[in-house]
Structure formats: C-alpha cells, structure tokens
Tab-separated table of C-alpha atoms in Angstrom:
chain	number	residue	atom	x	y	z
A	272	UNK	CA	0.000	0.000	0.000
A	273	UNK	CA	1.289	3.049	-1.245
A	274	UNK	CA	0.331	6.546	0.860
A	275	UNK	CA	1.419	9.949	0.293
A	276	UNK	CA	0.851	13.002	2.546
A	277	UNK	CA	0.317	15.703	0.497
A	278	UNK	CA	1.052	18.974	2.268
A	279	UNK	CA	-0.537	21.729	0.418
A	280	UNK	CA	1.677	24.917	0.357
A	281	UNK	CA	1.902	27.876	-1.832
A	282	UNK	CA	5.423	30.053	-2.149
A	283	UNK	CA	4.699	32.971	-0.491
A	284	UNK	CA	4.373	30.023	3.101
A	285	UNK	CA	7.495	28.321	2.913
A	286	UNK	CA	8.274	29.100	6.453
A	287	UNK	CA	5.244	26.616	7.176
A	288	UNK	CA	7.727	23.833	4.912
A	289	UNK	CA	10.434	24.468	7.254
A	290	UNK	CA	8.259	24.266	10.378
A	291	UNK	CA	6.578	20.426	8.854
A	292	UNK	CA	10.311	19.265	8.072
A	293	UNK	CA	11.503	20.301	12.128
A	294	UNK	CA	8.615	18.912	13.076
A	295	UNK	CA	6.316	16.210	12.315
A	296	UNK	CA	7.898	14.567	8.893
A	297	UNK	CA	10.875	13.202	10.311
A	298	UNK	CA	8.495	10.887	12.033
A	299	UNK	CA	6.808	9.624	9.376
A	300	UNK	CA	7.305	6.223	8.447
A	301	UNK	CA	5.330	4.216	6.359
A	302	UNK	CA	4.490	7.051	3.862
A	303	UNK	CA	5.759	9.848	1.431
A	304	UNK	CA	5.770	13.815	2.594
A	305	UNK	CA	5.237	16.536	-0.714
A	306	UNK	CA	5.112	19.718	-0.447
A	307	UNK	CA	2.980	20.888	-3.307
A	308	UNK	CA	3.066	23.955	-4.785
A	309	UNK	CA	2.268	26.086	-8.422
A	310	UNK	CA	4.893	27.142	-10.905
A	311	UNK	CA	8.587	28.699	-10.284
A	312	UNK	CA	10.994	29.364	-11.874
A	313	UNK	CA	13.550	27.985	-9.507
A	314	UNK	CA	14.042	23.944	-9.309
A	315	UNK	CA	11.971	22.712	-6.397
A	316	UNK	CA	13.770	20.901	-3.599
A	317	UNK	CA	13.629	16.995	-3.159
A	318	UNK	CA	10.669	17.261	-1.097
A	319	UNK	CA	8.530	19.642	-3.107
A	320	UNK	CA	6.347	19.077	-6.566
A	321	UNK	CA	5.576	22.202	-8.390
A	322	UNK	CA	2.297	21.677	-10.175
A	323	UNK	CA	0.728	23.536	-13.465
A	324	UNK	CA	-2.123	25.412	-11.037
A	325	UNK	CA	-3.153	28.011	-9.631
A	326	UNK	CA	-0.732	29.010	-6.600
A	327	UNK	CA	-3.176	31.156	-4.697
A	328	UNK	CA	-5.882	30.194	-1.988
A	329	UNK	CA	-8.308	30.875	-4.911
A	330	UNK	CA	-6.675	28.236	-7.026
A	331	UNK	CA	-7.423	25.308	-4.007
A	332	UNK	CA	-9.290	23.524	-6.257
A	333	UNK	CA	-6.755	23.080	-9.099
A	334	UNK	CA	-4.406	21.917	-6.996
A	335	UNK	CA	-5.921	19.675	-5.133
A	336	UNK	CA	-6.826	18.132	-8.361
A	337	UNK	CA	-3.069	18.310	-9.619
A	338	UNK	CA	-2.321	16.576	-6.708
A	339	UNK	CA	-4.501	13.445	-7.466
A	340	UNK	CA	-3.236	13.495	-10.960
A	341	UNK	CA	0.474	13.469	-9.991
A	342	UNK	CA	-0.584	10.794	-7.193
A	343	UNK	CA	-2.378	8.538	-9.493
A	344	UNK	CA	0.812	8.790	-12.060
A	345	UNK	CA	2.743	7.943	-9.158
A	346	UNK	CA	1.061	4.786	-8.348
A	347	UNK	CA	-0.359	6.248	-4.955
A	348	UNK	CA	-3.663	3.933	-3.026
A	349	UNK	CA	-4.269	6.816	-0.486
A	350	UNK	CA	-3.554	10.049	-0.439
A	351	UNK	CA	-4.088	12.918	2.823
A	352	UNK	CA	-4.858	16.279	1.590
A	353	UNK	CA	-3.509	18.415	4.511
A	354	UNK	CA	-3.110	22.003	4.570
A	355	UNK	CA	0.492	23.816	6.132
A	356	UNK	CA	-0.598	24.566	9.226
A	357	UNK	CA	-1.502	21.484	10.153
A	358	UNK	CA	0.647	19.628	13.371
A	359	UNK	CA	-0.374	15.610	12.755
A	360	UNK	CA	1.361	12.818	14.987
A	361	UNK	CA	2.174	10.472	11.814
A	362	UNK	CA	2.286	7.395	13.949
A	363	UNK	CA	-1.683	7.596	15.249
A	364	UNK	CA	-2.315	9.009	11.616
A	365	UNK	CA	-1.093	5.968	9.279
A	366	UNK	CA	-2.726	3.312	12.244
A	367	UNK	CA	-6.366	5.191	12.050
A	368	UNK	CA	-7.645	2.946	10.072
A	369	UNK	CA	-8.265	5.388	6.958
A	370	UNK	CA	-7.270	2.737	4.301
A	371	UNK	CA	-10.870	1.011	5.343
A	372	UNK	CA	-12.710	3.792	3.448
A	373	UNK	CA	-12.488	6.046	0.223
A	374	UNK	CA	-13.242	8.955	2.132
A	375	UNK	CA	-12.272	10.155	5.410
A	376	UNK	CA	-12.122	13.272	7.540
A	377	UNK	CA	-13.971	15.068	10.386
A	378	UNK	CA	-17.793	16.022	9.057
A	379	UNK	CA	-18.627	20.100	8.963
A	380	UNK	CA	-22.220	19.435	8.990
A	381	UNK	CA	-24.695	16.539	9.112
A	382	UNK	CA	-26.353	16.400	5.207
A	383	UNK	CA	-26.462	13.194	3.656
A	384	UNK	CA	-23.283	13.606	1.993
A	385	UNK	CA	-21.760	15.443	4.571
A	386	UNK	CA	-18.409	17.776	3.829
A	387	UNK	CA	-15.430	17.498	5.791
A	388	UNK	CA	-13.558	20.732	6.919
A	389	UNK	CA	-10.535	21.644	4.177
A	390	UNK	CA	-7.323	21.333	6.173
A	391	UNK	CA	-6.730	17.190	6.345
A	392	UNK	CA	-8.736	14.398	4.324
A	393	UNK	CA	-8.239	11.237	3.182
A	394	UNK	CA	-9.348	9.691	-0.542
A	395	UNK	CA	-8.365	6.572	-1.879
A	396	UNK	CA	-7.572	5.694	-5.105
A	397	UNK	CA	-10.787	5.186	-6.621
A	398	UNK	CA	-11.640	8.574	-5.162
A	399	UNK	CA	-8.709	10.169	-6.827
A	400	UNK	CA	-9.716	9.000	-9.984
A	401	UNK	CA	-13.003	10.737	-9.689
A	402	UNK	CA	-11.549	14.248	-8.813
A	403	UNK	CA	-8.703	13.558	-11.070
A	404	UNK	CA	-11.012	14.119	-14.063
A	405	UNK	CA	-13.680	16.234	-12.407
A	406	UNK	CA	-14.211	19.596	-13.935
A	407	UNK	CA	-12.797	22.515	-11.528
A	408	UNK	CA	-16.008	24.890	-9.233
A	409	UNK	CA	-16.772	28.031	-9.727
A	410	UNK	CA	-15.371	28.682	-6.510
A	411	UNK	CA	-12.160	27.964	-4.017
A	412	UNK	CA	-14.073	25.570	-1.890
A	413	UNK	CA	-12.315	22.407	-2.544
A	414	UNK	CA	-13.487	20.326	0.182
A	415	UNK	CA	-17.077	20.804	-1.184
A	416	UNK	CA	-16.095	19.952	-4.734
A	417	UNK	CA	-14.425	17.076	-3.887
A	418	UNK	CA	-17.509	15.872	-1.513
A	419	UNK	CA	-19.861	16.504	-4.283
A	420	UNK	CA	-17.824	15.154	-6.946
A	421	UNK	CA	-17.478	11.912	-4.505
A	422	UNK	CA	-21.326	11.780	-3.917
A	423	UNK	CA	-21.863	11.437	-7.448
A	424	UNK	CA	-20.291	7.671	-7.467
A	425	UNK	CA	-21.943	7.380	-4.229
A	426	UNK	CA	-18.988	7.677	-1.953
A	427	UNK	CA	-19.833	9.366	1.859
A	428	UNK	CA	-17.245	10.799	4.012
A	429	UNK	CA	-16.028	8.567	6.732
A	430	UNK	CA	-16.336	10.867	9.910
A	431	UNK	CA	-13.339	10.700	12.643
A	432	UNK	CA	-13.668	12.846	15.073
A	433	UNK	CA	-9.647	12.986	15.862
A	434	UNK	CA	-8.760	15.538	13.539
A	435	UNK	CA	-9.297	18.451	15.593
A	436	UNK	CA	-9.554	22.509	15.284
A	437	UNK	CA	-6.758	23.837	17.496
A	438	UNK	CA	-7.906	27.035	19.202
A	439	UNK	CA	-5.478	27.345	21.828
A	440	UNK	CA	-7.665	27.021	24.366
A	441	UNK	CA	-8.433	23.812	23.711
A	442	UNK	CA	-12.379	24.584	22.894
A	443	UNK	CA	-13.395	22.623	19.603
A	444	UNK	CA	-15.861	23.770	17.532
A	445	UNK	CA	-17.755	25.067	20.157
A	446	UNK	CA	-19.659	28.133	19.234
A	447	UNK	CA	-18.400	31.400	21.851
A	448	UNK	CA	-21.717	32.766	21.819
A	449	UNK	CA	-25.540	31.341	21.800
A	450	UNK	CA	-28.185	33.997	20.310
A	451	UNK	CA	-31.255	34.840	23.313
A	452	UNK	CA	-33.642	32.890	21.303
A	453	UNK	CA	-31.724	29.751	20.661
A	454	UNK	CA	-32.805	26.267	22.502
A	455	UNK	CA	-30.273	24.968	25.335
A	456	UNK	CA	-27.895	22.277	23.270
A	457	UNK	CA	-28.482	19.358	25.253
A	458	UNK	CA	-25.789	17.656	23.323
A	459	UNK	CA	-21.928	18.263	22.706
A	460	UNK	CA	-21.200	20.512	19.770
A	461	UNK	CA	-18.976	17.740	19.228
A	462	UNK	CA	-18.019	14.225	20.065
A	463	UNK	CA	-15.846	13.100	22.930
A	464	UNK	CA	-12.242	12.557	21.220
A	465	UNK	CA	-9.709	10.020	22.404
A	466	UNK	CA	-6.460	9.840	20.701
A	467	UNK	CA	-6.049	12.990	18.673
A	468	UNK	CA	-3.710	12.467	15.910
A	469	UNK	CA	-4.235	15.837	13.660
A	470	UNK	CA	-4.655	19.832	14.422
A	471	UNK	CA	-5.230	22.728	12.220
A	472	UNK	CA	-3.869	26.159	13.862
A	473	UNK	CA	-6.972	28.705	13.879
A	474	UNK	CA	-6.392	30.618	17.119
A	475	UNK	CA	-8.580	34.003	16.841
A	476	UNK	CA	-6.623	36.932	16.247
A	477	UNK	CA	-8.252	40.423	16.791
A	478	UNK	CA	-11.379	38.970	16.623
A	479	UNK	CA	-11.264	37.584	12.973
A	480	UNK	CA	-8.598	35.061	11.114
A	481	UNK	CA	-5.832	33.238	12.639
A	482	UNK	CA	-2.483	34.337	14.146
A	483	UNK	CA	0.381	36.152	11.983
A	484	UNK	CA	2.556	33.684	10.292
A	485	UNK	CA	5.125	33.756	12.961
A	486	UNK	CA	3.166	33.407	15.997
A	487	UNK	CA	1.300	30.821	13.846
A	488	UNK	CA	3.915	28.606	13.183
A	489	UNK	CA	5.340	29.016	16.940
A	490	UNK	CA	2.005	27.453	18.338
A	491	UNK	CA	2.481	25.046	15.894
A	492	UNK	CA	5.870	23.818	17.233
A	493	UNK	CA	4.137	23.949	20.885
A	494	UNK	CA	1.192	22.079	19.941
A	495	UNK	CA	3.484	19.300	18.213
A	496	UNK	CA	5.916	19.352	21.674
A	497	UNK	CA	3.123	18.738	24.156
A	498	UNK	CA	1.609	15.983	21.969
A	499	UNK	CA	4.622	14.008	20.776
C-alpha cells in the first residue's frame, strides 16, 4: 500500500515547509511527505512538486486536483490532503484505520453527503480518480467539490472525530456565543475525542482570522511538543 501526505503549500508560506520538516515529517514512516506547490521558476527541492495550477488560496481547487493526478501517475492507493498549518502525529495518523474507506475526515455538517472541513482528508484511489477528471467549481471551496464530486459515485465521508480545530484554548468547535432565542444544546457541539492524531492552527486573532505567520507557526511547534 502506497500513501502519500500531500502537504498543500503555496510560495509565499514556505516558512510553514520548514516548520513540517523540524517537526512532524521526520516521524513519518510508512508514507511519502510533498510539499505541493504552483509554478517557479527555480528547481523545487527533493521534497517539493511544483504543479501547473493556480498558486493562490483561490486556485485550491486546481491543486488539489493536480495533486490526485500526480498521485495517481505515481502509483499512490491513499492520499491525505492536509493544509500547512496542520501539526499531525504520523504514527496515530497511518494506524487510524483510513485505508478502510475512500473517504475520510472530520464532518462540517450533518447532510447526507456530509463535507469534511478543508485542512486534512483522506481519498483513496478510486476517489482520486473521480476528482482527477472532475471539472474545476466556480469557486475555491475544494473540500465541497471534492464531496460533491465523490457523492456522485456514491462515496460518503467517513467521519473521525480525531482531527481536531486547534484554538489554543483547547475549545473545539464550540460556538463562543448562543443567540437569546436559541434552545439549550443538550448535546456536545462535538463528540468526545480520544487519541487525537491531527490539528489545524486557527487561534482568533483580533477577533477575525488566525495568528500572523510567525506566531502561527510558533504554536504550531508547541502544539506538536506537548503531543509528541
């Protein structure tokens, strides 16, 4: 079985390379690490694929799709989609039990074909080949084009609940504010985790977005010491 962990980077982020390679890949075993990113005109490093897309966060889609392309050529069975800014611990990853579905992540919502959030999913081969020739949205969501491009063939997402939203505070998901009129939840926003194995950094800052690169990629080193 052939895996690859496709980090999905851009060149105006390579900090977030450098932070992945002092990090979390030199633990990986049992899988490839690419960094994939659009055209240069410099030679990419050993570790990085430079695809024929779109290199900005409007251009997801493309390159999520050159991804599956260049996996498929590769002779890939599973490939994990997983944004920069992601801390994973590659040993709980690779024993999750992915490779029993075509389609795994952590659900956003509960519709029949429900979409996982963007920053780390699974698809196996015979998912790949659907996105691989799927025509490109209108949009930059990719994690909705690839769910809808999936539901076509009649493939659901897999939901695990252990790739989690880091905050730093620890609070997943969980909305900050209820409105006066909404019922008492009488049941968690989300379900009780055990085993964590993946975190996206998206710690409020000012009120809106996520940390500045730096501070970003410094939580991202904490996060991975405390969990290792």
């Amino acid at each position: 079985m052939k895996i690859l962990l496709a980090v999905v980077n851009c060149h105006t982020r390579l900090a977030y390379q450098q932070c992945i390679r002092e990090t979390w890949l030199p633990l990986v075993n049992g899988a490839d690490v690419r960094f994939f990113l659009g055209p240069s005109q410099r030679e990419p490093q050993a570790d990085e694929v430079f695809l024929d897309c779109d290199d900005s966060y409007a251009g997801l889609p493309s390159k999520v799709r050159g991804i599956v392309r260049w996996a498929l050529a590769q002779g890939y069975d599973y490939v994990l989609k997983i944004d920069d800014d992601v801390v994973v611990m590659p040993d709980k990853l690779l024993a999750s039990n992915f490779q029993s579905h075509n389609f795994v992540g952590h659900r956003n919502d509960v519709r029949q074909y429900p979409v996982p959030y963007g920053f780390c999913y699974f698809m196996s081969k015979r998912s790949m080949e659907l996105v691989a020739v799927a025509e490109l949205p209108g949009d930059n969501n990719d994690e909705v084009w690839v769910t809808s491009t999936l539901s076509k063939d009649g493939i659901v997402l897999h939901h695990d609940s252990r790739y989690m939203i880091h905050t730093g505070r620890q609070e997943d998901f969980a909305p900050k504010v209820r409105g006066l009129r909404a019922p008492k939840r009488v049941v968690p926003w989300v379900d009780h985790v055990e085993g964590p194995f993946a975190w996206v950094m998206f710690i409020p800052w000012q009120g809106y977005g996520s940390l500045p690169h730096e501070k970003n990629i410094a939580e991202m080193k904490r996060v991975f010491n405390v969990n290792r």
